[in-house]
């Protein structure tokens, strides 16, 4: 083999290497372009997902607000009835308290009246018992008392008192 053959083979190998290198370069550029397109697509998807998430959040907020409004609307009559019931119960307690107070006041008045009658009856009984030992009469147009000589008496400070209960002094 001659130098020219070797040189030709070498040139052929270099040419093939250059073609292979060019082909790999084109493939690398195509791959880089595919990666760029893929990244652009991914970026587009991320943006689209963020937009959809924003719409979803807004929809959820709106649904929550609507649900809260429906719940409040449903609870409003129940809360009103509950307050009405509490006011009714409180008014019932007030009326019960006033009625009990009036009843107790009436019973206290009746008790005081009964005590006054009992005191009057006791005085009347004591007067009745004392009248057994004393006779009230008229002495020349004036009231006078005739005392039974056998009635027990009590002496104190030089004065003599007739015992109304009729029992002898100790």
XYZ file of C-alpha atoms in Angstrom:
170
model
C 0.000 0.000 0.000
C 1.123 3.296 -0.867
C 1.042 6.411 0.940
C -1.669 7.651 -1.276
C -3.808 4.678 -0.489
C -3.244 5.191 3.164
C -3.913 8.824 2.731
C -7.099 8.059 0.874
C -8.240 5.641 3.499
C -7.370 8.142 6.136
C -9.295 10.824 4.258
C -12.172 8.458 3.851
C -12.136 7.683 7.579
C -11.946 11.386 8.408
C -14.780 12.022 6.020
C -16.853 9.305 7.636
C -15.978 10.643 11.049
C -16.996 14.138 9.958
C -20.254 12.815 8.556
C -20.848 10.829 11.755
C -19.973 13.880 13.779
C -22.313 16.035 11.698
C -25.026 13.447 12.018
C -24.524 13.280 15.810
C -24.533 17.082 15.897
C -27.844 17.166 14.034
C -29.237 14.504 16.326
C -28.006 16.473 19.361
C -29.626 19.623 17.963
C -32.837 17.714 17.285
C -32.689 16.249 20.778
C -32.032 19.718 22.256
C -34.960 21.071 20.242
C -37.143 18.217 21.494
C -36.055 18.943 25.074
C -36.847 22.649 24.576
C -40.247 21.775 23.151
C -40.833 19.361 26.017
C -39.823 22.019 28.555
C -42.056 24.564 26.817
C -44.902 22.058 26.877
C -44.254 21.343 30.557
C -44.151 25.069 31.307
C -47.408 25.477 29.416
C -48.933 22.611 31.400
C -47.734 24.140 34.690
C -49.271 27.483 33.733
C -52.482 25.799 32.650
C -52.547 23.782 35.890
C -52.032 26.944 37.949
C -54.889 28.628 36.084
C -57.105 25.584 36.634
C -56.137 25.474 40.325
C -57.047 29.156 40.585
C -60.425 28.473 38.989
C -60.888 25.462 41.267
C -60.045 27.537 44.366
C -62.467 30.249 43.289
C -65.155 27.652 42.683
C -64.484 26.083 46.098
C -64.646 29.491 47.803
C -67.897 30.241 46.013
C -69.339 26.822 46.924
C -68.276 27.307 50.535
C -69.886 30.758 50.640
C -73.088 29.375 49.122
C -73.108 26.463 51.570
C -72.537 28.845 54.466
C -75.400 31.062 53.259
C -77.702 28.028 52.975
C -76.671 26.842 56.442
C -77.276 30.279 57.953
C -80.636 30.518 56.193
C -81.602 27.080 57.508
C -80.463 27.881 61.049
C -82.052 31.328 61.254
C -85.577 30.023 62.075
C -84.165 27.465 64.509
C -82.150 30.127 66.317
C -85.204 32.407 66.398
C -87.340 29.630 67.854
C -84.636 28.841 70.397
C -84.472 32.469 71.554
C -88.277 32.586 71.668
C -88.252 29.435 73.798
C -85.644 30.888 76.149
C -87.652 34.104 76.519
C -90.797 32.059 77.180
C -89.048 29.954 79.822
C -87.592 33.082 81.448
C -91.028 34.737 81.473
C -92.473 31.555 82.990
C -89.868 31.637 85.746
C -90.618 35.308 86.418
C -94.356 34.609 86.586
C -93.738 31.591 88.817
C -91.536 33.697 91.118
C -94.133 36.499 91.291
C -96.938 33.994 91.951
C -94.923 32.255 94.664
C -94.082 35.603 96.245
C -97.766 36.655 96.218
C -98.788 33.299 97.689
C -96.185 33.541 100.456
C -97.208 37.144 101.159
C -100.871 36.104 101.400
C -99.977 33.219 103.718
C -97.911 35.566 105.901
C -100.881 37.938 106.168
C -103.173 35.052 107.098
C -100.608 33.867 109.648
C -100.397 37.358 111.164
C -104.208 37.535 111.300
C -104.358 34.092 112.927
C -101.673 35.144 115.424
C -103.659 38.299 116.229
C -106.824 36.204 116.747
C -104.868 33.746 118.922
C -103.464 36.628 120.996
C -106.969 38.113 121.354
C -108.356 34.704 122.335
C -105.590 34.291 124.910
C -106.325 37.719 126.384
C -110.028 36.886 126.357
C -109.300 33.593 128.127
C -107.151 35.357 130.712
C -109.896 37.945 131.248
C -112.439 35.115 131.520
C -110.232 33.348 134.051
C -109.674 36.566 136.000
C -113.382 37.303 136.008
C -113.907 34.087 137.959
C -112.084 35.712 140.889
C -113.453 39.198 140.407
C -116.970 40.509 140.202
C -117.555 43.824 138.445
C -120.576 45.670 139.687
C -121.995 49.138 140.153
C -121.395 50.936 143.390
C -123.690 54.006 143.508
C -123.463 54.492 139.737
C -119.711 53.937 139.612
C -117.915 50.745 138.496
C -116.389 48.755 141.297
C -114.749 45.335 141.721
C -115.502 42.790 144.380
C -112.493 40.468 144.924
C -112.879 36.987 146.349
C -111.126 36.845 149.715
C -109.878 33.289 149.031
C -108.028 34.337 145.817
C -104.250 33.898 146.116
C -102.218 37.121 146.234
C -98.668 38.222 145.644
C -96.865 40.752 147.791
C -94.001 42.848 146.501
C -92.560 46.185 147.653
C -95.275 46.582 150.252
C -98.105 46.148 147.759
C -100.471 43.231 147.424
C -101.511 41.870 144.004
C -104.260 39.360 143.172
C -102.935 36.425 141.079
C -105.125 36.047 138.001
C -104.401 32.370 137.336
C -105.778 31.455 140.768
C -102.790 29.319 141.777
C -101.161 30.058 145.130
C -97.863 31.953 145.115
C -94.720 29.885 145.655
